[in-house]
Short mmCIF file of C-alpha atoms in Angstrom, two decimals:
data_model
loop_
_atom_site.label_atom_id
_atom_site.label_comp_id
_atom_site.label_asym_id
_atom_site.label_seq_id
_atom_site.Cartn_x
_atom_site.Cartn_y
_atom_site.Cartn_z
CA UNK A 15 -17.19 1.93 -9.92
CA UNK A 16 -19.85 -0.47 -8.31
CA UNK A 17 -20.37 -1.40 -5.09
CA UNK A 18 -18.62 -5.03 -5.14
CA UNK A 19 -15.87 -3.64 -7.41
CA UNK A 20 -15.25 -1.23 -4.83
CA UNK A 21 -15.41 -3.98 -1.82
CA UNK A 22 -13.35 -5.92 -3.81
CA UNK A 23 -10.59 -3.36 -4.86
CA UNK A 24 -10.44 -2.50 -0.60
CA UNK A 25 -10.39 -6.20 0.33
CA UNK A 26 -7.24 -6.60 -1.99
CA UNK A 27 -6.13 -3.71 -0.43
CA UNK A 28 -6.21 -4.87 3.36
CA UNK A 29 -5.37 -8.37 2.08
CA UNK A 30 -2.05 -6.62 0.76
CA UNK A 31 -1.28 -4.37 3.35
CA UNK A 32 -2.08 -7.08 6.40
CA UNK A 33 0.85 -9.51 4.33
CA UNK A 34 3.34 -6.06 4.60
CA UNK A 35 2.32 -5.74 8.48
CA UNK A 36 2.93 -9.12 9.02
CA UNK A 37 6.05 -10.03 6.72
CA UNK A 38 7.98 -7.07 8.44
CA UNK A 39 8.28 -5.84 11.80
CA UNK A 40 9.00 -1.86 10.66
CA UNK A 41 5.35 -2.19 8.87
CA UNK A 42 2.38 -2.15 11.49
CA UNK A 43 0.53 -1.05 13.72
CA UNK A 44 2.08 0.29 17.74
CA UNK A 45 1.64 -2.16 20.30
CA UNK A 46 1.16 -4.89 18.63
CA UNK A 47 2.74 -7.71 16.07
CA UNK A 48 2.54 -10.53 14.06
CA UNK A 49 -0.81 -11.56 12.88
CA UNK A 50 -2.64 -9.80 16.09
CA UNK A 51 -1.82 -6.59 14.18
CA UNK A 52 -4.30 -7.42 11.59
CA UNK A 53 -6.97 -8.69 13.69
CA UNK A 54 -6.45 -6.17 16.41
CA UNK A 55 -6.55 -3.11 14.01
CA UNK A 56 -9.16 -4.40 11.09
CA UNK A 57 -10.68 -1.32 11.89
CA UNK A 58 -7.51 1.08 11.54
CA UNK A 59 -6.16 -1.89 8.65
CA UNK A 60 -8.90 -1.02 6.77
CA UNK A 61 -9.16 3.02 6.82
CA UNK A 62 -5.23 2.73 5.95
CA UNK A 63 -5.67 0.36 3.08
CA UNK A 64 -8.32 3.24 1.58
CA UNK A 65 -5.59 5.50 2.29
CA UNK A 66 -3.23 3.94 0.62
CA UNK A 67 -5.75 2.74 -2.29
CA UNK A 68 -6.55 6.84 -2.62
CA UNK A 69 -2.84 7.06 -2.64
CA UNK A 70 -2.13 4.63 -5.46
CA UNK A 71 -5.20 5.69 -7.60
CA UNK A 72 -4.40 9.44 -7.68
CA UNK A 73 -0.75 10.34 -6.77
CA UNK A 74 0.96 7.68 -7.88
CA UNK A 75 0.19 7.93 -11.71
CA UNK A 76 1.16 11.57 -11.36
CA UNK A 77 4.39 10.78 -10.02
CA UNK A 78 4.97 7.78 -12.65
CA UNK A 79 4.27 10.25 -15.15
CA UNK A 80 6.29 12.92 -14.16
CA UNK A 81 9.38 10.11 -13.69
CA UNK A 82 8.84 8.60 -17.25
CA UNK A 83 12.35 9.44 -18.07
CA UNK A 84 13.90 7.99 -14.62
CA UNK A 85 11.86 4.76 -14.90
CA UNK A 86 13.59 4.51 -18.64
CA UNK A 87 17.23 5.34 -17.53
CA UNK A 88 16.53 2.46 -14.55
CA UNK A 89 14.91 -0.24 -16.65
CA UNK A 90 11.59 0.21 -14.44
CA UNK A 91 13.78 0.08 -11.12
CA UNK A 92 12.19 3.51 -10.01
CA UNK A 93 9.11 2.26 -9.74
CA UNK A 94 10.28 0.65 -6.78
CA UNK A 95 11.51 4.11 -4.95
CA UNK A 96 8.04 5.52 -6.26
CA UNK A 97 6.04 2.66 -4.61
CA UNK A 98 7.97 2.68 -1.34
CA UNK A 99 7.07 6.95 -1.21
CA UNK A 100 3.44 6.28 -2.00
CA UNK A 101 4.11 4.02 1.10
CA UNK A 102 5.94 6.42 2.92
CA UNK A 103 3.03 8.95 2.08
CA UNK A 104 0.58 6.63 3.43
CA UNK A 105 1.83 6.18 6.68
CA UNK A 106 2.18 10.22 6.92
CA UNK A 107 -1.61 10.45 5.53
CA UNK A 108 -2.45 7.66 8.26
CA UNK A 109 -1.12 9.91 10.74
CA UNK A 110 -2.58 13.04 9.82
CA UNK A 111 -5.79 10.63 11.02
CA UNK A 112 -4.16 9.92 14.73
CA UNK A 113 -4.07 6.00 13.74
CA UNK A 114 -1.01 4.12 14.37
CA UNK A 115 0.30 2.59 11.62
CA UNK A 116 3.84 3.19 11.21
CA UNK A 117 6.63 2.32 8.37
CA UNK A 118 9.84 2.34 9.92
CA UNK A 119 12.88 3.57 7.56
CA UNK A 120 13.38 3.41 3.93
CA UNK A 121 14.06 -0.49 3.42
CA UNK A 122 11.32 -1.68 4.86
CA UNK A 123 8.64 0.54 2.57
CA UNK A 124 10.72 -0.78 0.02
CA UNK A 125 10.44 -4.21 1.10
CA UNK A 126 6.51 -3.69 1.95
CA UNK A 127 5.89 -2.12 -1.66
CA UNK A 128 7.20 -5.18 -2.78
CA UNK A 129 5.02 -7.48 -0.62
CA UNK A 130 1.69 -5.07 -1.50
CA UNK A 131 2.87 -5.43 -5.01
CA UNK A 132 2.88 -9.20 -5.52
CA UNK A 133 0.09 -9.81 -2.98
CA UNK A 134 -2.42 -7.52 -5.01
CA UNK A 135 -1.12 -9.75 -8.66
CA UNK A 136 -1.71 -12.76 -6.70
CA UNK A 137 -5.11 -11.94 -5.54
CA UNK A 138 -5.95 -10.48 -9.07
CA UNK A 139 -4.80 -13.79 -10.46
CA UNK A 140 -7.04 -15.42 -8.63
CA UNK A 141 -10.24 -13.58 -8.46
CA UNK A 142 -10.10 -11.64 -11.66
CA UNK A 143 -8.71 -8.72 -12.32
CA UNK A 144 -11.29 -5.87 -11.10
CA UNK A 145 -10.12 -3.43 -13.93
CA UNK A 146 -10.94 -5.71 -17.06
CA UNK A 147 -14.33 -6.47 -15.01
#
């Protein structure tokens, strides 16, 4: 992976995971909100969107392999429940790093898997998608 495609795939990344922080109040950062949790914790922001980048790139295909016959049975539906644990995972990871980022309860990882989800397609829409690059 180059350099840019790399800057690029953790810019999509932050760009995905600041829209979850903001969007929902159970996704964020601790002592802070709205849109001053992004530009308060680039910093933090950014080492969590690797996390959760690492996350995506080598647990998460694992896991989707291992569930092949559970995403069948639910018409694709588990791949919701997987992305909300990679979530889940992430904010454990993230703490295993003393930063703050926290995902509070079930419904709002599955809520923020859904923003990170259509937030990365829309910025691979519109840039290009990185992996046919």
């Amino acid at each position: 992976m180059g350099l840019l495609k790399f800057i690029g795939w953790l810019a999509t990344n932050v760009v995905a995971l600041g829209a979850a922080c903001v969007i929902f109040d159970g996704i964020g950062f601790r002592g802070s909100s709205g849109w001053d949790e992004v530009t308060d914790n680039f910093w933090p922001l950014l080492f969590v969107a690797l996390i959760l980048g690492i996350v995506n790139s080598f647990v998460s295909p694992v896991i989707k392999f291992l569930s092949i016959p559970f995403i069948i049975i639910t018409l694709g539906l588990f791949l919701l429940l997987i992305n909300a644990l990679m979530l889940l995972f992430t904010e454990w990871l993230a703490g295993l790093f003393d930063l703050d980022f926290f995902v509070d309860g079930f419904w709002n990882a599955v809520g923020g898997a859904i923003v990170i989800t259509i937030v990365t397609w829309a910025v691979g829409l519109v840039f290009g998608d990185a992996a046919k690059a």
